[in-house]
Short mmCIF file of C-alpha atoms in Angstrom, two decimals:
data_model
loop_
_atom_site.label_atom_id
_atom_site.label_comp_id
_atom_site.label_asym_id
_atom_site.label_seq_id
_atom_site.Cartn_x
_atom_site.Cartn_y
_atom_site.Cartn_z
CA UNK A 159 -32.60 197.66 58.32
CA UNK A 160 -29.50 199.18 59.91
CA UNK A 161 -29.89 201.88 62.55
CA UNK A 162 -27.59 204.90 62.92
CA UNK A 163 -28.04 207.24 65.84
CA UNK A 164 -28.04 211.00 65.32
CA UNK A 165 -25.61 211.40 68.22
CA UNK A 166 -22.98 209.53 66.23
CA UNK A 167 -23.66 211.79 63.24
CA UNK A 168 -23.21 214.89 65.43
CA UNK A 169 -19.89 213.61 66.77
CA UNK A 170 -18.58 212.75 63.31
CA UNK A 171 -19.62 216.09 61.81
CA UNK A 172 -17.90 217.94 64.66
CA UNK A 173 -14.68 215.95 64.14
CA UNK A 174 -14.70 216.22 60.32
CA UNK A 175 -15.44 219.97 60.44
CA UNK A 176 -12.43 220.56 62.68
CA UNK A 177 -10.11 218.11 60.90
CA UNK A 178 -10.93 219.65 57.51
CA UNK A 179 -9.83 223.02 58.89
CA UNK A 180 -6.64 221.77 60.56
CA UNK A 181 -5.22 219.11 58.28
CA UNK A 182 -4.51 219.85 54.64
CA UNK A 183 -4.77 216.62 52.61
CA UNK A 184 -1.47 214.91 51.79
CA UNK A 185 -2.35 214.76 48.08
CA UNK A 186 -2.45 218.57 47.93
CA UNK A 187 0.80 218.91 49.89
CA UNK A 188 2.50 216.44 47.56
CA UNK A 189 1.35 218.22 44.40
CA UNK A 190 2.52 221.59 45.76
CA UNK A 191 5.91 220.08 46.69
CA UNK A 192 6.31 218.86 43.11
CA UNK A 193 5.31 222.24 41.68
CA UNK A 194 7.76 223.99 44.01
CA UNK A 195 10.63 221.99 42.50
CA UNK A 196 9.63 223.02 38.98
CA UNK A 197 9.20 226.75 39.62
CA UNK A 198 12.17 229.10 39.18
CA UNK A 199 10.93 232.57 40.15
CA UNK A 200 11.99 233.33 43.75
CA UNK A 201 8.64 235.00 44.59
CA UNK A 202 6.64 232.03 43.29
CA UNK A 203 8.91 229.65 45.19
CA UNK A 204 8.52 231.76 48.32
CA UNK A 205 4.70 231.73 48.06
CA UNK A 206 4.56 227.95 47.53
CA UNK A 207 7.02 227.34 50.40
CA UNK A 208 4.88 229.42 52.74
CA UNK A 209 1.78 227.39 51.78
CA UNK A 210 3.65 224.22 52.84
CA UNK A 211 5.09 225.84 55.96
CA UNK A 212 1.63 227.09 56.91
CA UNK A 213 0.00 223.68 56.43
CA UNK A 214 2.69 222.09 58.61
CA UNK A 215 2.18 224.67 61.38
CA UNK A 216 -1.60 224.18 61.29
CA UNK A 217 -1.22 220.40 61.47
CA UNK A 218 1.25 220.48 64.35
CA UNK A 219 -0.66 223.07 66.37
CA UNK A 220 -4.14 221.79 65.41
CA UNK A 221 -5.24 225.24 64.33
CA UNK A 222 -7.06 226.60 61.26
CA UNK A 223 -4.92 226.54 58.11
CA UNK A 224 -6.74 229.69 56.98
CA UNK A 225 -8.62 232.26 59.04
CA UNK A 226 -11.60 231.84 56.73
CA UNK A 227 -12.66 228.51 58.19
CA UNK A 228 -15.41 228.53 55.61
CA UNK A 229 -19.10 227.92 55.33
CA UNK A 230 -19.89 224.29 56.19
CA UNK A 231 -21.22 222.20 53.30
CA UNK A 232 -22.30 218.73 54.37
CA UNK A 233 -22.99 216.01 51.82
CA UNK A 234 -24.97 213.04 53.13
CA UNK A 235 -25.19 209.91 51.01
CA UNK A 236 -27.81 207.91 52.84
CA UNK A 237 -28.17 204.22 52.07
CA UNK A 238 -31.80 203.31 51.50
CA UNK A 239 -31.47 200.49 54.05
CA UNK A 240 -30.42 202.86 56.84
CA UNK A 241 -32.77 204.11 59.51
CA UNK A 242 -31.72 207.27 61.33
CA UNK A 243 -32.90 207.39 64.93
CA UNK A 244 -32.59 209.82 67.80
CA UNK A 245 -34.11 213.00 66.41
CA UNK A 246 -33.94 215.35 63.45
CA UNK A 247 -31.06 214.76 61.02
CA UNK A 248 -30.62 218.43 60.10
CA UNK A 249 -30.43 219.35 63.80
CA UNK A 250 -27.85 216.61 64.36
CA UNK A 251 -25.63 217.99 61.58
CA UNK A 252 -25.95 221.56 62.83
CA UNK A 253 -25.16 220.48 66.39
CA UNK A 254 -21.96 218.93 65.04
CA UNK A 255 -21.01 222.14 63.25
CA UNK A 256 -21.77 224.18 66.38
CA UNK A 257 -19.70 221.88 68.60
CA UNK A 258 -16.79 221.74 66.16
CA UNK A 259 -16.75 225.54 65.78
CA UNK A 260 -16.48 225.97 69.57
CA UNK A 261 -14.02 223.17 70.27
CA UNK A 262 -11.76 224.07 67.36
CA UNK A 263 -11.90 227.86 67.86
CA UNK A 264 -13.06 228.17 64.27
CA UNK A 265 -14.15 231.55 62.97
CA UNK A 266 -17.88 232.17 62.94
CA UNK A 267 -18.34 233.13 59.29
CA UNK A 268 -22.05 232.60 58.71
CA UNK A 269 -24.73 235.29 58.96
CA UNK A 270 -28.39 234.58 59.71
CA UNK A 271 -29.84 236.23 56.62
CA UNK A 272 -28.41 237.78 53.45
CA UNK A 273 -30.12 241.08 54.36
CA UNK A 274 -29.89 241.34 58.17
CA UNK A 275 -26.37 239.86 58.16
CA UNK A 276 -26.20 239.06 61.86
CA UNK A 277 -23.48 236.53 62.69
CA UNK A 278 -24.95 233.26 64.02
CA UNK A 279 -21.69 232.87 65.97
CA UNK A 280 -21.48 229.11 65.44
CA UNK A 281 -21.38 228.65 61.65
CA UNK A 282 -24.88 227.20 61.53
CA UNK A 283 -26.91 226.52 59.53
CA UNK A 284 -24.78 224.25 57.36
CA UNK A 285 -25.60 223.88 53.68
CA UNK A 286 -26.73 220.26 53.58
CA UNK A 287 -27.08 218.11 50.45
CA UNK A 288 -28.67 214.68 50.80
CA UNK A 289 -28.76 211.83 48.32
CA UNK A 290 -30.47 208.47 48.78
CA UNK A 291 -28.18 205.71 47.53
CA UNK A 292 -28.08 201.89 47.52
CA UNK A 293 -26.95 199.97 50.58
CA UNK A 294 -26.94 200.32 54.36
CA UNK A 295 -24.19 202.88 54.87
CA UNK A 296 -24.15 206.60 55.52
CA UNK A 297 -21.37 208.63 53.92
CA UNK A 298 -20.74 212.06 55.44
CA UNK A 299 -18.52 214.56 53.61
CA UNK A 300 -17.85 217.88 55.29
CA UNK A 301 -16.41 220.68 53.20
CA UNK A 302 -15.15 223.97 54.65
CA UNK A 303 -15.61 226.39 51.76
CA UNK A 304 -13.85 229.73 51.85
CA UNK A 305 -15.66 232.70 50.32
CA UNK A 306 -12.66 234.12 48.45
CA UNK A 307 -12.77 231.25 45.97
CA UNK A 308 -16.54 230.68 46.14
CA UNK A 309 -17.08 234.31 45.07
CA UNK A 310 -15.06 233.67 41.89
CA UNK A 311 -17.31 230.81 40.76
CA UNK A 312 -19.45 231.17 37.64
CA UNK A 313 -22.27 229.55 35.75
CA UNK A 314 -23.51 229.98 32.20
CA UNK A 315 -26.13 228.44 29.98
CA UNK A 316 -24.30 227.70 26.74
CA UNK A 317 -25.98 226.81 23.47
CA UNK A 318 -26.62 223.13 22.75
CA UNK A 319 -24.68 223.61 19.51
CA UNK A 320 -21.67 224.85 21.47
CA UNK A 321 -19.00 222.27 22.15
CA UNK A 322 -15.79 221.71 24.01
CA UNK A 323 -14.21 224.86 22.60
CA UNK A 324 -16.92 227.11 23.99
CA UNK A 325 -16.82 225.33 27.35
CA UNK A 326 -13.06 225.80 27.43
CA UNK A 327 -13.40 229.45 26.46
CA UNK A 328 -15.90 230.10 29.26
CA UNK A 329 -13.66 228.39 31.82
CA UNK A 330 -10.58 230.32 30.74
CA UNK A 331 -12.45 233.64 30.79
CA UNK A 332 -13.72 232.89 34.30
CA UNK A 333 -10.28 231.95 35.61
CA UNK A 334 -8.75 235.06 34.04
CA UNK A 335 -11.40 237.19 35.71
CA UNK A 336 -10.80 235.43 39.05
CA UNK A 337 -7.07 236.17 38.68
CA UNK A 338 -5.24 235.95 42.03
CA UNK A 339 -8.40 236.52 44.12
CA UNK A 340 -9.39 232.89 44.83
CA UNK A 341 -5.92 232.11 46.34
CA UNK A 342 -4.25 230.13 43.58
CA UNK A 343 -3.08 227.47 43.04
CA UNK A 344 -6.72 226.50 42.74
CA UNK A 345 -8.75 223.34 42.26
CA UNK A 346 -11.57 223.63 39.74
CA UNK A 347 -14.83 221.69 39.72
CA UNK A 348 -16.82 221.76 36.47
CA UNK A 349 -20.43 220.66 36.32
CA UNK A 350 -21.59 220.18 32.74
CA UNK A 351 -25.14 219.29 31.67
CA UNK A 352 -28.31 218.68 33.63
CA UNK A 353 -30.12 221.90 34.47
CA UNK A 354 -28.92 225.14 36.08
CA UNK A 355 -29.00 223.76 39.65
CA UNK A 356 -27.79 220.29 38.66
CA UNK A 357 -24.71 221.72 36.93
CA UNK A 358 -23.91 223.87 39.97
CA UNK A 359 -24.35 220.91 42.33
CA UNK A 360 -22.10 218.74 40.15
CA UNK A 361 -19.42 221.45 40.06
CA UNK A 362 -19.34 221.39 43.87
CA UNK A 363 -19.36 217.59 44.03
CA UNK A 364 -16.49 217.50 41.53
CA UNK A 365 -14.35 219.20 44.20
CA UNK A 366 -14.81 216.25 46.57
CA UNK A 367 -12.86 213.75 44.45
CA UNK A 368 -9.30 212.91 45.57
CA UNK A 369 -6.75 215.02 43.72
CA UNK A 370 -5.01 212.06 42.12
CA UNK A 371 -8.23 210.43 40.88
CA UNK A 372 -8.12 209.98 37.14
CA UNK A 373 -11.32 210.42 35.16
CA UNK A 374 -12.26 207.00 33.72
CA UNK A 375 -13.82 208.65 30.65
CA UNK A 376 -10.93 209.16 28.22
CA UNK A 377 -12.57 211.95 26.25
CA UNK A 378 -13.44 213.90 29.40
CA UNK A 379 -9.98 213.27 30.81
CA UNK A 380 -8.42 214.74 27.66
CA UNK A 381 -10.64 217.81 28.00
CA UNK A 382 -9.66 218.19 31.67
CA UNK A 383 -5.97 217.94 30.85
CA UNK A 384 -6.28 220.38 27.97
CA UNK A 385 -8.03 223.00 30.13
CA UNK A 386 -5.47 222.51 32.94
CA UNK A 387 -2.63 223.20 30.48
CA UNK A 388 -4.32 226.33 29.17
CA UNK A 389 -5.10 227.68 32.66
CA UNK A 390 -1.50 227.21 33.72
CA UNK A 391 -0.41 229.16 30.63
CA UNK A 392 -2.33 232.18 31.98
CA UNK A 393 0.60 232.65 34.38
CA UNK A 394 -1.47 233.85 37.32
CA UNK A 395 0.34 231.73 39.89
CA UNK A 396 0.35 231.78 43.70
CA UNK A 397 -0.55 235.26 45.01
CA UNK A 398 -0.61 236.42 41.39
CA UNK A 399 3.18 236.12 41.20
CA UNK A 400 3.12 234.31 37.83
CA UNK A 401 4.76 231.02 36.89
CA UNK A 402 3.11 227.82 35.77
CA UNK A 403 1.21 226.83 38.92
CA UNK A 404 -2.30 228.30 38.77
CA UNK A 405 -4.41 225.14 38.89
CA UNK A 406 -3.56 221.92 40.75
CA UNK A 407 -6.49 219.83 39.52
CA UNK A 408 -9.63 220.18 37.42
CA UNK A 409 -12.54 217.76 37.56
CA UNK A 410 -15.52 217.45 35.26
CA UNK A 411 -18.80 215.88 36.34
CA UNK A 412 -21.43 215.53 33.64
CA UNK A 413 -25.12 214.71 33.40
CA UNK A 414 -27.62 214.30 30.52
CA UNK A 415 -29.43 217.48 29.56
CA UNK A 416 -32.27 218.98 27.51
CA UNK A 417 -31.97 219.14 23.71
CA UNK A 418 -31.93 222.93 24.00
CA UNK A 419 -29.43 223.27 26.89
CA UNK A 420 -25.79 223.10 27.79
CA UNK A 421 -25.43 224.34 31.38
CA UNK A 422 -21.86 224.82 32.62
CA UNK A 423 -20.93 225.63 36.21
CA UNK A 424 -17.45 226.42 37.51
CA UNK A 425 -16.76 226.07 41.21
CA UNK A 426 -13.33 227.19 42.35
CA UNK A 427 -11.52 226.09 45.48
CA UNK A 428 -8.42 227.76 46.90
CA UNK A 429 -5.23 225.82 47.67
CA UNK A 430 -6.58 225.37 51.22
CA UNK A 431 -8.92 222.78 49.76
CA UNK A 432 -10.71 221.32 52.78
CA UNK A 433 -13.00 218.34 52.93
CA UNK A 434 -13.09 215.22 55.08
CA UNK A 435 -15.23 212.12 54.73
CA UNK A 436 -16.39 209.18 56.81
CA UNK A 437 -18.52 206.14 56.00
CA UNK A 438 -20.70 204.90 58.86
CA UNK B 93 15.55 237.81 47.99
CA UNK B 94 16.19 241.43 49.02
CA UNK B 95 13.85 242.54 51.74
CA UNK B 96 13.38 246.06 52.99
CA UNK B 97 12.20 246.89 56.48
CA UNK B 98 9.36 249.34 57.00
CA UNK B 99 8.07 250.88 60.21
CA UNK B 100 4.58 252.34 60.66
CA UNK B 101 3.22 254.97 60.40
CA UNK B 102 4.36 255.34 56.80
CA UNK B 103 4.75 258.47 54.69
CA UNK B 104 5.39 259.47 51.08
CA UNK B 105 9.15 259.38 51.61
CA UNK B 106 9.04 255.69 52.56
CA UNK B 107 6.53 254.88 49.80
CA UNK B 108 8.66 256.63 47.15
CA UNK B 109 11.36 254.00 47.61
CA UNK B 110 8.99 251.06 47.04
CA UNK B 111 8.54 249.26 43.73
CA UNK B 112 5.93 246.67 42.72
CA UNK B 113 7.26 243.20 43.50
CA UNK B 114 9.54 244.32 46.36
CA UNK B 115 9.45 242.16 49.45
CA UNK B 116 9.01 244.07 52.70
CA UNK B 117 8.86 243.30 56.40
CA UNK B 118 6.65 245.66 58.32
CA UNK B 119 6.98 246.51 62.00
CA UNK B 120 4.52 248.65 63.93
CA UNK B 121 0.73 248.67 63.94
CA UNK B 122 -2.03 247.71 61.52
CA UNK B 123 -5.73 248.33 61.88
CA UNK B 124 -7.74 245.23 60.99
CA UNK B 125 -10.93 246.12 59.11
CA UNK B 126 -13.01 244.42 56.45
CA UNK B 127 -16.39 244.65 54.73
CA UNK B 128 -18.89 245.76 57.39
CA UNK B 129 -16.34 247.87 59.27
CA UNK B 130 -15.55 249.73 56.03
CA UNK B 131 -19.23 250.41 55.47
CA UNK B 132 -19.44 251.89 58.97
CA UNK B 133 -16.27 254.00 58.55
CA UNK B 134 -17.59 255.52 55.33
CA UNK B 135 -20.93 256.32 56.99
CA UNK B 136 -19.06 258.16 59.76
CA UNK B 137 -16.99 260.13 57.24
CA UNK B 138 -20.10 261.08 55.27
CA UNK B 139 -21.77 262.31 58.47
CA UNK B 140 -18.63 264.26 59.41
CA UNK B 141 -18.18 262.22 62.59
CA UNK B 142 -14.95 261.15 64.27
CA UNK B 143 -13.53 257.77 63.27
CA UNK B 144 -12.68 255.13 65.90
CA UNK B 145 -8.99 255.33 64.90
CA UNK B 146 -6.79 257.92 63.15
CA UNK B 147 -6.18 257.25 59.43
CA UNK B 148 -3.14 259.51 58.95
CA UNK B 149 -0.16 257.45 57.77
CA UNK B 150 -1.83 254.20 58.83
CA UNK B 151 -2.16 250.79 57.22
CA UNK B 152 -5.40 248.79 57.12
CA UNK B 153 -5.05 245.00 57.02
CA UNK B 154 -8.02 243.28 55.36
CA UNK B 155 -8.42 240.37 57.72
CA UNK B 156 -10.94 238.52 59.86
CA UNK B 157 -8.95 236.40 62.31
CA UNK B 158 -10.11 233.21 63.99
CA UNK B 159 -10.77 233.62 67.74
CA UNK B 160 -7.67 233.60 69.97
CA UNK B 161 -7.37 230.47 72.07
CA UNK B 162 -6.77 230.76 75.80
CA UNK B 163 -3.37 232.31 76.45
CA UNK B 164 -2.81 233.22 72.80
CA UNK B 165 -2.70 236.68 71.19
CA UNK B 166 -4.70 235.92 68.06
CA UNK B 167 -5.93 232.99 66.00
CA UNK B 168 -5.09 232.37 62.34
CA UNK B 169 -4.85 235.75 60.63
CA UNK B 170 -4.21 235.81 56.91
CA UNK B 171 -5.48 238.31 54.31
CA UNK B 172 -8.95 238.40 52.79
CA UNK B 173 -9.83 239.39 49.21
CA UNK B 174 -9.03 243.11 48.89
CA UNK B 175 -11.29 243.99 45.97
CA UNK B 176 -14.40 243.74 48.14
CA UNK B 177 -13.12 246.87 49.86
CA UNK B 178 -12.59 248.71 46.54
CA UNK B 179 -15.78 250.81 46.82
CA UNK B 180 -14.55 252.25 50.14
CA UNK B 181 -10.82 252.68 49.53
CA UNK B 182 -10.49 256.03 47.77
CA UNK B 183 -12.40 257.99 50.42
CA UNK B 184 -10.14 256.50 53.13
CA UNK B 185 -7.06 257.49 51.11
CA UNK B 186 -8.47 261.01 50.82
CA UNK B 187 -8.60 261.07 54.61
CA UNK B 188 -4.98 260.12 55.14
CA UNK B 189 -4.82 256.32 54.93
CA UNK B 190 -1.45 255.40 53.40
CA UNK B 191 -1.49 251.65 53.03
CA UNK B 192 -3.68 248.58 52.66
CA UNK B 193 -2.73 244.90 52.92
CA UNK B 194 -4.72 242.02 51.51
CA UNK B 195 -4.70 239.52 48.70
CA UNK B 196 -5.71 239.67 45.07
CA UNK B 197 -6.38 242.41 42.57
CA UNK B 198 -7.67 246.00 42.89
CA UNK B 199 -9.93 247.87 40.50
CA UNK B 200 -8.59 250.41 38.02
CA UNK B 201 -10.18 253.19 40.07
CA UNK B 202 -8.46 252.07 43.28
CA UNK B 203 -5.15 251.55 41.47
CA UNK B 204 -5.35 255.13 40.20
CA UNK B 205 -6.38 256.44 43.62
CA UNK B 206 -3.45 254.67 45.31
CA UNK B 207 -1.05 256.34 42.86
CA UNK B 208 -2.77 259.71 43.09
CA UNK B 209 -2.59 259.76 46.89
CA UNK B 210 0.97 258.38 46.93
CA UNK B 211 -0.14 255.38 48.95
CA UNK B 212 0.67 251.68 48.68
CA UNK B 213 -1.14 248.35 48.40
CA UNK B 214 0.67 245.32 49.76
CA UNK B 215 -0.22 241.69 49.13
CA UNK B 216 0.59 239.01 51.62
CA UNK B 217 0.29 235.23 51.53
CA UNK B 218 -3.32 234.19 50.84
CA UNK B 219 -4.44 231.17 52.82
CA UNK B 220 -1.51 231.28 55.23
CA UNK B 221 -3.24 232.42 58.43
CA UNK B 222 -1.46 229.95 60.70
CA UNK B 223 1.89 231.26 59.42
CA UNK B 224 1.09 234.98 59.45
CA UNK B 225 -0.28 234.99 63.02
CA UNK B 226 3.30 234.45 64.20
CA UNK B 227 4.21 238.03 63.28
CA UNK B 228 1.46 239.53 65.44
CA UNK B 229 2.57 240.45 68.94
CA UNK B 230 -0.45 242.35 70.26
CA UNK B 231 -4.16 242.45 69.49
CA UNK B 232 -6.59 245.07 70.81
CA UNK B 233 -10.27 245.62 70.06
CA UNK B 234 -10.90 249.13 68.69
CA UNK B 235 -14.57 249.21 67.64
CA UNK B 236 -17.70 247.28 66.72
CA UNK B 237 -17.34 244.14 68.89
CA UNK B 238 -20.85 243.17 67.73
CA UNK B 239 -19.34 242.41 64.32
CA UNK B 240 -17.43 239.48 65.82
CA UNK B 241 -14.66 238.48 63.39
CA UNK B 242 -15.32 241.69 61.46
CA UNK B 243 -14.63 244.05 64.38
CA UNK B 244 -11.95 246.73 64.00
CA UNK B 245 -8.77 245.71 65.80
CA UNK B 246 -5.39 247.29 66.31
CA UNK B 247 -2.59 244.77 66.01
CA UNK B 248 1.09 245.17 66.66
CA UNK B 249 3.31 243.40 64.16
CA UNK B 250 6.99 242.58 63.97
CA UNK B 251 8.60 241.93 60.56
CA UNK B 252 5.23 241.10 59.01
CA UNK B 253 6.03 239.80 55.49
CA UNK B 254 4.36 241.27 52.39
CA UNK B 255 5.03 242.23 48.79
CA UNK B 256 4.44 245.61 47.20
CA UNK B 257 1.47 245.24 44.87
CA UNK B 258 0.54 248.75 43.74
CA UNK B 259 2.48 251.91 44.43
#
């Protein structure tokens, strides 16, 4: 059995939490550069240029890309042959978030309770999702999730007799309603199937995939591409300025479900799509 | 792109010349306030108490900046979603507020109130806090330090870029 110390987990979480907030992934930058070349409207071009300019400044100066440095969401894929030593795992993760928030001058954006709403001043507690998987590795993914886009997310229990058209309709209605509020161009995660909470979890996990990853399921890929096309026809665009760049990527994650159910969850991420991973 | 320069405080004469979609560069002062600060301001108004800053001709920037690092004026400071402040906006306009800056859409009620009070809503670049901080030259705490990133601040800006959203 392999041993991983909680101190190492703390250090990695602190680093990933800061890096996610400072360094926008190259795949997003590259997609935005391509979209910038295609757009004609000067306001749309201006908005996309500023996104690139901003990401470059943040990278160079090691500072938050966006002032909403997000709520920390930490995904732990724990190999069943790994033993974690050195104290409580949840504490280790939260220590990492606390350290990273201080070192990186990140904004404290988490309150202690939905009613009292007192700022915890260090972004703890993180939302932590754990999965036990095969092997002797530990994969840590840290996502910094802004509230502007999170607030535009939706879930709905469709009928089992509904199909792709109804799913598509629900997604388009939700994106229309979100309009320019989630900071387009957006990335969309769709969780389809399972139960209410499983669909929501899958919609979040769908956001972790690299932007250029192609869905191996041809039928699902066709559905993804079809919805992307239709969203971009809504002409919301960066800052709500119109044009054809509303969504940069859309991912579907699916799971078997009850004969009577068709849960669908939509999780939206802004263009400052931040997550970093490490495998220990 | 044509850009017009605006200096705060603003009045109806300045606003009359603005059209939706115009690019502007604003110089002067903004008051930073968001959710909890708005709730407190409205409570003060309802109780007939004095506000921590004058509203007349002023602009509120919906923002919650990251902490300033040592030797710096402010951290990243882009706009937050404006519509969360919709329930509080009309009463502030009634008390003299002339402008708001944020990102995203406003409700029908707020859109009508902005027009009725001859005010203006500007949108600036969502998710561009590292870029927008460059236009901020001064940053002072005004009220509610206990709110942390949600405290009311007075910032001085030079050529702060925005677009006219609703006028």
